[in-house]
Amino acid sequence: MSPYDDPVNPKPGTLRYGVIQSVPLWIVFARDMVIKLKNELIVNSFKTIDGRGAKVEIAYGPCITIQGVTNVIIHGISIHDCKPGMAGRVRSSPTHVGMRGGSDGDAISVFASSNIWIDHCYLARAKDGLIDVIHASTSVTISNNYFTQHDKVMLLGHNDKFIADKVMKVTLVFNHFGEGLIERMPRVRIGYAHVANNKYDEWKMYAIGGSANPTIFSEGNYFVAPDNRSSKQVTKREATNWQNWKWQSSKDVFINGAYFVPSGYGSSAPPYTRVQSFTVAPGYMVPVLTSNAGPLRCLVGKPC
């Protein structure tokens, strides 16, 4: 892959040329590179962007849009310092160039898409969110990522009245929420989130929040509260009538006065199929389980 970028007529060998193709592709990188995109990178279905074997950064410009597609994997990329995209023409397939209204400045925006996996990435300092999953996106897994230096980290759900987000199912597992994060790890609207075996190194406001009656199962996480006595609570509800919302905690570890306020009745267990299900470790194991969060350091000739 080359760091060169043309949003309308991408050259073969560039990342944009690869991600817009109509056929399934596994995209790898021949060398280290910093890719400064000239406009949002619109990813087509059945694409794997695999940064293993090189140090690959998407930074200092618009970043990644996953819209109306399925089966996308983003692995081993550093995505940081993302800027809003300009209104203008952007190619989304070999046969289609569309007029775009300008992107918000998310590191990764997932819009009306399914079967998405974001794994072993580094995400920091975007203009808007680090990851937004909205407009009835579902079957999204966010795993083994390192998040740092950001305000509104992750949004799951478009707005409080967008009832189509009821189909949303998101799994957050083995992520490390590091220094300099303020809120939304994640913030959930309407849909379902399984938050499992993640490490939280403090937060400025709260860790897990939501509105519009989402279901949240916090399982086997490791929460380290900030020293600020008014910010010890893990949870935050953007409503007053939240007592029946299903928010449950199991096997979590709470450090430095952190605490989770549960609510609701009945099971909030994840709706996985037999193939999708996995065993969640107790929270005390999380520092080890998340020790390799972020892009992997791969060695030539060895499995990675």
PDB file of C-alpha atoms in Angstrom:
ATOM      1  CA  MET A   1       0.000   0.000   0.000  1.00  0.00           C
ATOM      2  CA  SER A   2       1.032   3.580  -0.716  1.00  0.00           C
ATOM      3  CA  PRO A   3       0.255   6.625   1.497  1.00  0.00           C
ATOM      4  CA  TYR A   4      -0.881   8.580  -1.596  1.00  0.00           C
ATOM      5  CA  ASP A   5      -4.608   9.478  -1.633  1.00  0.00           C
ATOM      6  CA  ASP A   6      -7.077  10.640  -4.275  1.00  0.00           C
ATOM      7  CA  PRO A   7     -10.727  10.563  -3.062  1.00  0.00           C
ATOM      8  CA  VAL A   8     -12.229  10.409  -6.583  1.00  0.00           C
ATOM      9  CA  ASN A   9      -9.722   8.486  -8.714  1.00  0.00           C
ATOM     10  CA  PRO A  10      -7.567   6.437  -6.328  1.00  0.00           C
ATOM     11  CA  LYS A  11      -4.452   4.845  -7.767  1.00  0.00           C
ATOM     12  CA  PRO A  12      -3.871   1.074  -7.642  1.00  0.00           C
ATOM     13  CA  GLY A  13      -1.686   0.225  -4.674  1.00  0.00           C
ATOM     14  CA  THR A  14      -3.270   2.824  -2.394  1.00  0.00           C
ATOM     15  CA  LEU A  15      -5.488   2.041   0.583  1.00  0.00           C
ATOM     16  CA  ARG A  16      -8.474   3.842  -0.917  1.00  0.00           C
ATOM     17  CA  TYR A  17      -8.182   1.860  -4.150  1.00  0.00           C
ATOM     18  CA  GLY A  18      -8.270  -1.365  -2.149  1.00  0.00           C
ATOM     19  CA  VAL A  19     -11.177  -0.591   0.166  1.00  0.00           C
ATOM     20  CA  ILE A  20     -13.584   0.521  -2.593  1.00  0.00           C
ATOM     21  CA  GLN A  21     -13.307  -2.663  -4.661  1.00  0.00           C
ATOM     22  CA  SER A  22     -16.426  -4.792  -5.147  1.00  0.00           C
ATOM     23  CA  VAL A  23     -14.630  -8.102  -4.569  1.00  0.00           C
ATOM     24  CA  PRO A  24     -13.488  -9.407  -1.161  1.00  0.00           C
ATOM     25  CA  LEU A  25      -9.959  -8.236  -0.319  1.00  0.00           C
ATOM     26  CA  TRP A  26      -7.449  -8.721   2.480  1.00  0.00           C
ATOM     27  CA  ILE A  27      -5.359  -5.553   2.425  1.00  0.00           C
ATOM     28  CA  VAL A  28      -1.820  -5.581   3.873  1.00  0.00           C
ATOM     29  CA  PHE A  29       1.004  -3.044   3.920  1.00  0.00           C
ATOM     30  CA  ALA A  30       4.502  -3.433   2.473  1.00  0.00           C
ATOM     31  CA  ARG A  31       6.141  -0.896   4.798  1.00  0.00           C
ATOM     32  CA  ASP A  32       5.559   1.582   7.613  1.00  0.00           C
ATOM     33  CA  MET A  33       3.500   4.607   6.568  1.00  0.00           C
ATOM     34  CA  VAL A  34       1.422   7.538   7.764  1.00  0.00           C
ATOM     35  CA  ILE A  35      -1.655   8.001   5.577  1.00  0.00           C
ATOM     36  CA  LYS A  36      -3.134  11.505   5.580  1.00  0.00           C
ATOM     37  CA  LEU A  37      -6.442  11.147   3.777  1.00  0.00           C
ATOM     38  CA  LYS A  38      -7.811  14.030   1.720  1.00  0.00           C
ATOM     39  CA  ASN A  39     -11.390  13.020   2.529  1.00  0.00           C
ATOM     40  CA  GLU A  40     -13.204  10.278   4.448  1.00  0.00           C
ATOM     41  CA  LEU A  41     -12.190   6.723   3.543  1.00  0.00           C
ATOM     42  CA  ILE A  42     -15.388   4.890   2.523  1.00  0.00           C
ATOM     43  CA  VAL A  43     -14.953   1.130   2.969  1.00  0.00           C
ATOM     44  CA  ASN A  44     -16.858  -1.364   0.815  1.00  0.00           C
ATOM     45  CA  SER A  45     -18.145  -4.766   1.985  1.00  0.00           C
ATOM     46  CA  PHE A  46     -15.925  -7.820   2.566  1.00  0.00           C
ATOM     47  CA  LYS A  47     -12.723  -5.937   3.309  1.00  0.00           C
ATOM     48  CA  THR A  48      -9.970  -6.655   5.832  1.00  0.00           C
ATOM     49  CA  ILE A  49      -7.499  -3.844   6.531  1.00  0.00           C
ATOM     50  CA  ASP A  50      -4.607  -5.613   8.263  1.00  0.00           C
ATOM     51  CA  GLY A  51      -1.735  -3.537   9.613  1.00  0.00           C
ATOM     52  CA  ARG A  52       0.285  -6.456  10.977  1.00  0.00           C
ATOM     53  CA  GLY A  53       3.914  -6.437   9.880  1.00  0.00           C
ATOM     54  CA  ALA A  54       4.130  -2.655   9.517  1.00  0.00           C
ATOM     55  CA  LYS A  55       3.467   0.464  11.558  1.00  0.00           C
ATOM     56  CA  VAL A  56       0.457   1.982   9.823  1.00  0.00           C
ATOM     57  CA  GLU A  57      -1.148   5.247  10.885  1.00  0.00           C
ATOM     58  CA  ILE A  58      -4.222   6.994   9.507  1.00  0.00           C
ATOM     59  CA  ALA A  59      -3.893  10.494  10.913  1.00  0.00           C
ATOM     60  CA  TYR A  60      -4.101  14.286  10.541  1.00  0.00           C
ATOM     61  CA  GLY A  61      -7.035  14.230   8.124  1.00  0.00           C
ATOM     62  CA  PRO A  62     -10.482  12.655   7.716  1.00  0.00           C
ATOM     63  CA  CYS A  63     -10.578   9.009   8.773  1.00  0.00           C
ATOM     64  CA  ILE A  64     -12.738   5.896   8.245  1.00  0.00           C
ATOM     65  CA  THR A  65     -16.414   5.579   7.241  1.00  0.00           C
ATOM     66  CA  ILE A  66     -18.148   2.181   7.167  1.00  0.00           C
ATOM     67  CA  GLN A  67     -21.609   2.868   5.724  1.00  0.00           C
ATOM     68  CA  GLY A  68     -24.290   0.513   4.443  1.00  0.00           C
ATOM     69  CA  VAL A  69     -21.927  -2.451   4.162  1.00  0.00           C
ATOM     70  CA  THR A  70     -21.200  -5.779   5.798  1.00  0.00           C
ATOM     71  CA  ASN A  71     -18.205  -7.942   6.760  1.00  0.00           C
ATOM     72  CA  VAL A  72     -15.428  -5.427   7.423  1.00  0.00           C
ATOM     73  CA  ILE A  73     -12.363  -6.023   9.642  1.00  0.00           C
ATOM     74  CA  ILE A  74      -9.971  -3.270  10.731  1.00  0.00           C
ATOM     75  CA  HIS A  75      -6.920  -4.674  12.496  1.00  0.00           C
ATOM     76  CA  GLY A  76      -3.626  -3.334  13.746  1.00  0.00           C
ATOM     77  CA  ILE A  77      -3.949   0.313  12.642  1.00  0.00           C
ATOM     78  CA  SER A  78      -3.232   3.493  14.609  1.00  0.00           C
ATOM     79  CA  ILE A  79      -6.000   6.021  13.943  1.00  0.00           C
ATOM     80  CA  HIS A  80      -5.501   9.410  15.532  1.00  0.00           C
ATOM     81  CA  ASP A  81      -5.823  13.189  15.178  1.00  0.00           C
ATOM     82  CA  CYS A  82      -8.790  12.780  12.828  1.00  0.00           C
ATOM     83  CA  LYS A  83     -10.343  15.872  11.220  1.00  0.00           C
ATOM     84  CA  PRO A  84     -13.787  16.487   9.657  1.00  0.00           C
ATOM     85  CA  GLY A  85     -14.080  15.666   5.970  1.00  0.00           C
ATOM     86  CA  MET A  86     -14.953  18.308   3.405  1.00  0.00           C
ATOM     87  CA  ALA A  87     -18.172  18.320   1.404  1.00  0.00           C
ATOM     88  CA  GLY A  88     -17.352  16.961  -2.022  1.00  0.00           C
ATOM     89  CA  ARG A  89     -17.104  13.938  -4.285  1.00  0.00           C
ATOM     90  CA  VAL A  90     -15.778  10.676  -2.841  1.00  0.00           C
ATOM     91  CA  ARG A  91     -15.597   7.306  -4.575  1.00  0.00           C
ATOM     92  CA  SER A  92     -17.212   4.391  -2.689  1.00  0.00           C
ATOM     93  CA  SER A  93     -16.924   1.664  -5.355  1.00  0.00           C
ATOM     94  CA  PRO A  94     -15.345   1.187  -8.787  1.00  0.00           C
ATOM     95  CA  THR A  95     -18.593   2.373 -10.386  1.00  0.00           C
ATOM     96  CA  HIS A  96     -19.881   5.015  -7.975  1.00  0.00           C
ATOM     97  CA  VAL A  97     -18.698   8.476  -6.983  1.00  0.00           C
ATOM     98  CA  GLY A  98     -21.067  10.243  -4.593  1.00  0.00           C
ATOM     99  CA  MET A  99     -21.442  13.777  -3.324  1.00  0.00           C
ATOM    100  CA  ARG A 100     -20.695  13.736   0.409  1.00  0.00           C
ATOM    101  CA  GLY A 101     -21.830  16.329   2.911  1.00  0.00           C
ATOM    102  CA  GLY A 102     -18.632  16.170   4.952  1.00  0.00           C
ATOM    103  CA  SER A 103     -17.752  13.733   7.745  1.00  0.00           C
ATOM    104  CA  ASP A 104     -17.876  14.608  11.453  1.00  0.00           C
ATOM    105  CA  GLY A 105     -14.282  13.802  12.299  1.00  0.00           C
ATOM    106  CA  ASP A 106     -14.787  10.368  13.883  1.00  0.00           C
ATOM    107  CA  ALA A 107     -11.845   7.980  13.880  1.00  0.00           C
ATOM    108  CA  ILE A 108     -14.222   5.197  12.770  1.00  0.00           C
ATOM    109  CA  SER A 109     -17.880   5.774  11.886  1.00  0.00           C
ATOM    110  CA  VAL A 110     -20.066   2.663  11.514  1.00  0.00           C
ATOM    111  CA  PHE A 111     -23.401   3.587   9.888  1.00  0.00           C
ATOM    112  CA  ALA A 112     -26.170   1.114   8.917  1.00  0.00           C
ATOM    113  CA  SER A 113     -23.655  -1.738   8.715  1.00  0.00           C
ATOM    114  CA  SER A 114     -23.307  -5.252  10.114  1.00  0.00           C
ATOM    115  CA  ASN A 115     -20.671  -7.868  10.910  1.00  0.00           C
ATOM    116  CA  ILE A 116     -17.952  -5.345  11.702  1.00  0.00           C
ATOM    117  CA  TRP A 117     -14.814  -6.184  13.709  1.00  0.00           C
ATOM    118  CA  ILE A 118     -12.420  -3.501  14.998  1.00  0.00           C
ATOM    119  CA  ASP A 119      -9.463  -5.253  16.626  1.00  0.00           C
ATOM    120  CA  HIS A 120      -6.013  -4.351  18.019  1.00  0.00           C
ATOM    121  CA  CYS A 121      -6.157  -0.700  16.952  1.00  0.00           C
ATOM    122  CA  TYR A 122      -4.845   2.450  18.659  1.00  0.00           C
ATOM    123  CA  LEU A 123      -7.370   5.296  18.730  1.00  0.00           C
ATOM    124  CA  ALA A 124      -6.802   8.821  20.038  1.00  0.00           C
ATOM    125  CA  ARG A 125      -7.629  12.493  19.540  1.00  0.00           C
ATOM    126  CA  ALA A 126     -10.421  12.704  16.970  1.00  0.00           C
ATOM    127  CA  LYS A 127     -12.495  15.814  16.346  1.00  0.00           C
ATOM    128  CA  ASP A 128     -15.717  13.934  17.181  1.00  0.00           C
ATOM    129  CA  GLY A 129     -15.901  10.349  18.497  1.00  0.00           C
ATOM    130  CA  LEU A 130     -13.263   7.652  18.370  1.00  0.00           C
ATOM    131  CA  ILE A 131     -15.860   5.053  17.372  1.00  0.00           C
ATOM    132  CA  ASP A 132     -19.509   5.811  16.531  1.00  0.00           C
ATOM    133  CA  VAL A 133     -21.861   2.902  15.793  1.00  0.00           C
ATOM    134  CA  ILE A 134     -25.220   4.251  14.615  1.00  0.00           C
ATOM    135  CA  HIS A 135     -28.281   3.860  12.356  1.00  0.00           C
ATOM    136  CA  ALA A 136     -29.228   0.250  13.140  1.00  0.00           C
ATOM    137  CA  SER A 137     -25.720  -1.148  12.805  1.00  0.00           C
ATOM    138  CA  THR A 138     -25.438  -4.537  14.486  1.00  0.00           C
ATOM    139  CA  SER A 139     -23.171  -7.536  15.060  1.00  0.00           C
ATOM    140  CA  VAL A 140     -20.248  -5.236  15.840  1.00  0.00           C
ATOM    141  CA  THR A 141     -17.232  -6.429  17.850  1.00  0.00           C
ATOM    142  CA  ILE A 142     -14.740  -3.920  19.266  1.00  0.00           C
ATOM    143  CA  SER A 143     -11.840  -5.831  20.810  1.00  0.00           C
ATOM    144  CA  ASN A 144      -8.219  -5.514  21.980  1.00  0.00           C
ATOM    145  CA  ASN A 145      -8.052  -1.793  21.211  1.00  0.00           C
ATOM    146  CA  TYR A 146      -6.171   0.915  23.115  1.00  0.00           C
ATOM    147  CA  PHE A 147      -8.060   4.179  23.600  1.00  0.00           C
ATOM    148  CA  THR A 148      -6.432   7.339  24.974  1.00  0.00           C
ATOM    149  CA  GLN A 149      -6.529  11.164  25.060  1.00  0.00           C
ATOM    150  CA  HIS A 150     -10.114  11.845  24.057  1.00  0.00           C
ATOM    151  CA  ASP A 151     -13.385  13.263  25.385  1.00  0.00           C
ATOM    152  CA  LYS A 152     -16.404  11.408  23.931  1.00  0.00           C
ATOM    153  CA  VAL A 153     -14.890   7.996  23.244  1.00  0.00           C
ATOM    154  CA  MET A 154     -17.637   5.748  21.863  1.00  0.00           C
ATOM    155  CA  LEU A 155     -21.285   6.241  20.899  1.00  0.00           C
ATOM    156  CA  LEU A 156     -23.616   3.295  20.279  1.00  0.00           C
ATOM    157  CA  GLY A 157     -26.931   4.570  18.911  1.00  0.00           C
ATOM    158  CA  HIS A 158     -27.957   7.500  16.703  1.00  0.00           C
ATOM    159  CA  ASN A 159     -30.339   9.439  18.948  1.00  0.00           C
ATOM    160  CA  ASP A 160     -32.966   8.775  21.607  1.00  0.00           C
ATOM    161  CA  LYS A 161     -35.816   8.620  19.052  1.00  0.00           C
ATOM    162  CA  PHE A 162     -34.174   6.410  16.427  1.00  0.00           C
ATOM    163  CA  ILE A 163     -35.987   3.208  17.386  1.00  0.00           C
ATOM    164  CA  ALA A 164     -34.392   1.201  14.554  1.00  0.00           C
ATOM    165  CA  ASP A 165     -31.307   1.024  16.790  1.00  0.00           C
ATOM    166  CA  LYS A 166     -33.194  -1.574  18.847  1.00  0.00           C
ATOM    167  CA  VAL A 167     -31.558  -4.204  16.613  1.00  0.00           C
ATOM    168  CA  MET A 168     -28.072  -3.028  17.603  1.00  0.00           C
ATOM    169  CA  LYS A 169     -25.864  -5.596  19.327  1.00  0.00           C
ATOM    170  CA  VAL A 170     -22.292  -4.601  20.162  1.00  0.00           C
ATOM    171  CA  THR A 171     -19.585  -6.534  22.023  1.00  0.00           C
ATOM    172  CA  LEU A 172     -16.708  -4.645  23.695  1.00  0.00           C
ATOM    173  CA  VAL A 173     -14.058  -7.050  24.919  1.00  0.00           C
ATOM    174  CA  PHE A 174     -10.366  -6.936  25.969  1.00  0.00           C
ATOM    175  CA  ASN A 175     -10.062  -3.190  25.332  1.00  0.00           C
ATOM    176  CA  HIS A 176      -7.824  -0.878  27.369  1.00  0.00           C
ATOM    177  CA  PHE A 177      -9.330   2.523  28.080  1.00  0.00           C
ATOM    178  CA  GLY A 178      -6.170   4.410  28.985  1.00  0.00           C
ATOM    179  CA  GLU A 179      -5.175   7.869  30.162  1.00  0.00           C
ATOM    180  CA  GLY A 180      -6.911  11.111  29.286  1.00  0.00           C
ATOM    181  CA  LEU A 181     -10.429   9.799  28.593  1.00  0.00           C
ATOM    182  CA  ILE A 182     -13.473  11.682  29.857  1.00  0.00           C
ATOM    183  CA  GLU A 183     -16.704   9.821  29.026  1.00  0.00           C
ATOM    184  CA  ARG A 184     -18.617   7.414  26.734  1.00  0.00           C
ATOM    185  CA  MET A 185     -16.803   4.103  27.166  1.00  0.00           C
ATOM    186  CA  PRO A 186     -19.407   3.505  25.763  1.00  0.00           C
ATOM    187  CA  ARG A 187     -22.592   5.623  25.745  1.00  0.00           C
ATOM    188  CA  VAL A 188     -25.490   3.432  24.578  1.00  0.00           C
ATOM    189  CA  ARG A 189     -28.911   4.346  23.193  1.00  0.00           C
ATOM    190  CA  ILE A 190     -31.785   1.851  22.789  1.00  0.00           C
ATOM    191  CA  GLY A 191     -29.726  -1.201  21.731  1.00  0.00           C
ATOM    192  CA  TYR A 192     -27.648  -3.873  23.507  1.00  0.00           C
ATOM    193  CA  ALA A 193     -24.021  -3.757  24.667  1.00  0.00           C
ATOM    194  CA  HIS A 194     -21.976  -6.541  26.250  1.00  0.00           C
ATOM    195  CA  VAL A 195     -19.006  -4.861  27.941  1.00  0.00           C
ATOM    196  CA  ALA A 196     -16.622  -7.625  29.008  1.00  0.00           C
ATOM    197  CA  ASN A 197     -13.030  -7.938  30.274  1.00  0.00           C
ATOM    198  CA  ASN A 198     -12.077  -4.323  29.580  1.00  0.00           C
ATOM    199  CA  LYS A 199      -9.582  -2.282  31.617  1.00  0.00           C
ATOM    200  CA  TYR A 200     -10.487   1.266  32.636  1.00  0.00           C
ATOM    201  CA  ASP A 201      -7.641   3.504  33.832  1.00  0.00           C
ATOM    202  CA  GLU A 202      -9.753   6.238  35.376  1.00  0.00           C
ATOM    203  CA  TRP A 203     -12.194   8.559  33.621  1.00  0.00           C
ATOM    204  CA  LYS A 204     -13.010  12.216  34.134  1.00  0.00           C
ATOM    205  CA  MET A 205     -16.857  12.013  34.183  1.00  0.00           C
ATOM    206  CA  TYR A 206     -18.056   8.398  33.883  1.00  0.00           C
ATOM    207  CA  ALA A 207     -17.217   5.164  32.060  1.00  0.00           C
ATOM    208  CA  ILE A 208     -20.491   3.566  30.899  1.00  0.00           C
ATOM    209  CA  GLY A 209     -23.517   5.716  30.130  1.00  0.00           C
ATOM    210  CA  GLY A 210     -26.740   5.686  28.210  1.00  0.00           C
ATOM    211  CA  SER A 211     -30.232   6.923  27.479  1.00  0.00           C
ATOM    212  CA  ALA A 212     -33.488   5.685  25.934  1.00  0.00           C
ATOM    213  CA  ASN A 213     -33.601   2.339  27.767  1.00  0.00           C
ATOM    214  CA  PRO A 214     -30.609   0.406  26.413  1.00  0.00           C
ATOM    215  CA  THR A 215     -29.570  -2.969  27.820  1.00  0.00           C
ATOM    216  CA  ILE A 216     -26.020  -3.123  29.184  1.00  0.00           C
ATOM    217  CA  PHE A 217     -24.243  -6.135  30.661  1.00  0.00           C
ATOM    218  CA  SER A 218     -20.943  -5.237  32.336  1.00  0.00           C
ATOM    219  CA  GLU A 219     -19.057  -8.476  32.914  1.00  0.00           C
ATOM    220  CA  GLY A 220     -15.574  -9.096  34.252  1.00  0.00           C
ATOM    221  CA  ASN A 221     -14.264  -5.554  33.793  1.00  0.00           C
ATOM    222  CA  TYR A 222     -11.523  -3.819  35.808  1.00  0.00           C
ATOM    223  CA  PHE A 223     -12.575  -0.314  36.826  1.00  0.00           C
ATOM    224  CA  VAL A 224     -10.073   2.096  38.411  1.00  0.00           C
ATOM    225  CA  ALA A 225     -11.931   5.220  39.535  1.00  0.00           C
ATOM    226  CA  PRO A 226     -10.354   8.688  39.387  1.00  0.00           C
ATOM    227  CA  ASP A 227      -9.299  10.394  42.597  1.00  0.00           C
ATOM    228  CA  ASN A 228     -12.077  12.972  42.155  1.00  0.00           C
ATOM    229  CA  ARG A 229     -14.672  11.951  44.753  1.00  0.00           C
ATOM    230  CA  SER A 230     -17.573  13.166  42.603  1.00  0.00           C
ATOM    231  CA  SER A 231     -16.635  10.879  39.676  1.00  0.00           C
ATOM    232  CA  LYS A 232     -16.354   7.468  41.332  1.00  0.00           C
ATOM    233  CA  GLN A 233     -19.521   6.067  39.746  1.00  0.00           C
ATOM    234  CA  VAL A 234     -18.913   3.939  36.658  1.00  0.00           C
ATOM    235  CA  THR A 235     -22.412   4.548  35.301  1.00  0.00           C
ATOM    236  CA  LYS A 236     -24.423   7.551  34.139  1.00  0.00           C
ATOM    237  CA  ARG A 237     -28.043   7.634  32.937  1.00  0.00           C
ATOM    238  CA  GLU A 238     -29.246  10.543  30.807  1.00  0.00           C
ATOM    239  CA  ALA A 239     -32.784  10.335  32.204  1.00  0.00           C
ATOM    240  CA  THR A 240     -34.775  10.298  35.438  1.00  0.00           C
ATOM    241  CA  ASN A 241     -36.976   7.224  34.803  1.00  0.00           C
ATOM    242  CA  TRP A 242     -34.185   4.671  34.428  1.00  0.00           C
ATOM    243  CA  GLN A 243     -35.016   2.274  37.267  1.00  0.00           C
ATOM    244  CA  ASN A 244     -36.368  -0.429  34.920  1.00  0.00           C
ATOM    245  CA  TRP A 245     -33.524  -0.280  32.407  1.00  0.00           C
ATOM    246  CA  LYS A 246     -31.537  -3.532  32.350  1.00  0.00           C
ATOM    247  CA  TRP A 247     -28.025  -2.548  33.434  1.00  0.00           C
ATOM    248  CA  GLN A 248     -26.241  -5.335  35.258  1.00  0.00           C
ATOM    249  CA  SER A 249     -22.754  -6.019  36.599  1.00  0.00           C
ATOM    250  CA  SER A 250     -21.152  -9.432  37.115  1.00  0.00           C
ATOM    251  CA  LYS A 251     -17.576 -10.408  38.021  1.00  0.00           C
ATOM    252  CA  ASP A 252     -16.417  -6.781  37.759  1.00  0.00           C
ATOM    253  CA  VAL A 253     -13.520  -5.486  39.879  1.00  0.00           C
ATOM    254  CA  PHE A 254     -13.779  -1.995  41.387  1.00  0.00           C
ATOM    255  CA  ILE A 255     -10.638  -0.104  42.457  1.00  0.00           C
ATOM    256  CA  ASN A 256     -10.171   3.249  44.224  1.00  0.00           C
ATOM    257  CA  GLY A 257     -13.840   3.557  45.177  1.00  0.00           C
ATOM    258  CA  ALA A 258     -15.355   2.794  41.771  1.00  0.00           C
ATOM    259  CA  TYR A 259     -18.934   1.518  41.860  1.00  0.00           C
ATOM    260  CA  PHE A 260     -21.618   0.418  39.386  1.00  0.00           C
ATOM    261  CA  VAL A 261     -25.293   1.295  39.916  1.00  0.00           C
ATOM    262  CA  PRO A 262     -27.394  -1.606  38.548  1.00  0.00           C
ATOM    263  CA  SER A 263     -31.028  -1.382  37.491  1.00  0.00           C
ATOM    264  CA  GLY A 264     -33.864  -3.405  36.020  1.00  0.00           C
ATOM    265  CA  TYR A 265     -34.980  -7.012  36.334  1.00  0.00           C
ATOM    266  CA  GLY A 266     -34.493 -10.187  34.330  1.00  0.00           C
ATOM    267  CA  SER A 267     -31.516 -11.393  32.369  1.00  0.00           C
ATOM    268  CA  SER A 268     -29.232  -9.087  30.421  1.00  0.00           C
ATOM    269  CA  ALA A 269     -27.078 -11.990  29.203  1.00  0.00           C
ATOM    270  CA  PRO A 270     -25.797 -11.543  25.647  1.00  0.00           C
ATOM    271  CA  PRO A 271     -27.953 -12.985  22.846  1.00  0.00           C
ATOM    272  CA  TYR A 272     -25.101 -14.946  21.271  1.00  0.00           C
ATOM    273  CA  THR A 273     -25.486 -18.067  19.209  1.00  0.00           C
ATOM    274  CA  ARG A 274     -23.568 -21.156  20.307  1.00  0.00           C
ATOM    275  CA  VAL A 275     -20.769 -20.317  17.867  1.00  0.00           C
ATOM    276  CA  GLN A 276     -20.546 -16.697  19.044  1.00  0.00           C
ATOM    277  CA  SER A 277     -20.514 -17.361  22.787  1.00  0.00           C
ATOM    278  CA  PHE A 278     -17.338 -17.183  24.868  1.00  0.00           C
ATOM    279  CA  THR A 279     -16.371 -17.508  28.517  1.00  0.00           C
ATOM    280  CA  VAL A 280     -15.769 -14.185  30.258  1.00  0.00           C
ATOM    281  CA  ALA A 281     -12.902 -14.229  32.760  1.00  0.00           C
ATOM    282  CA  PRO A 282     -13.226 -12.720  36.251  1.00  0.00           C
ATOM    283  CA  GLY A 283     -12.257  -9.067  36.456  1.00  0.00           C
ATOM    284  CA  TYR A 284      -9.021  -9.627  38.364  1.00  0.00           C
ATOM    285  CA  MET A 285      -7.526 -11.243  35.239  1.00  0.00           C
ATOM    286  CA  VAL A 286      -8.133  -8.209  33.023  1.00  0.00           C
ATOM    287  CA  PRO A 287      -4.736  -6.461  33.460  1.00  0.00           C
ATOM    288  CA  VAL A 288      -3.117  -9.532  31.908  1.00  0.00           C
ATOM    289  CA  LEU A 289      -5.828 -10.084  29.289  1.00  0.00           C
ATOM    290  CA  THR A 290      -5.515  -6.497  28.023  1.00  0.00           C
ATOM    291  CA  SER A 291      -1.724  -6.222  28.192  1.00  0.00           C
ATOM    292  CA  ASN A 292      -1.434  -6.520  24.395  1.00  0.00           C
ATOM    293  CA  ALA A 293      -4.251  -4.106  23.540  1.00  0.00           C
ATOM    294  CA  GLY A 294      -3.476  -1.930  20.543  1.00  0.00           C
ATOM    295  CA  PRO A 295      -1.470  -2.874  17.435  1.00  0.00           C
ATOM    296  CA  LEU A 296       0.587  -6.024  17.903  1.00  0.00           C
ATOM    297  CA  ARG A 297       4.379  -5.984  17.681  1.00  0.00           C
ATOM    298  CA  CYS A 298       4.944  -8.682  15.094  1.00  0.00           C
ATOM    299  CA  LEU A 299       8.257 -10.402  14.343  1.00  0.00           C
ATOM    300  CA  VAL A 300       9.167 -11.782  10.929  1.00  0.00           C
ATOM    301  CA  GLY A 301       8.839 -15.546  10.801  1.00  0.00           C
ATOM    302  CA  LYS A 302       6.740 -15.820  13.955  1.00  0.00           C
ATOM    303  CA  PRO A 303       2.945 -16.065  14.378  1.00  0.00           C
ATOM    304  CA  CYS A 304       1.219 -12.762  15.071  1.00  0.00           C
TER     305      CYS A 304
END
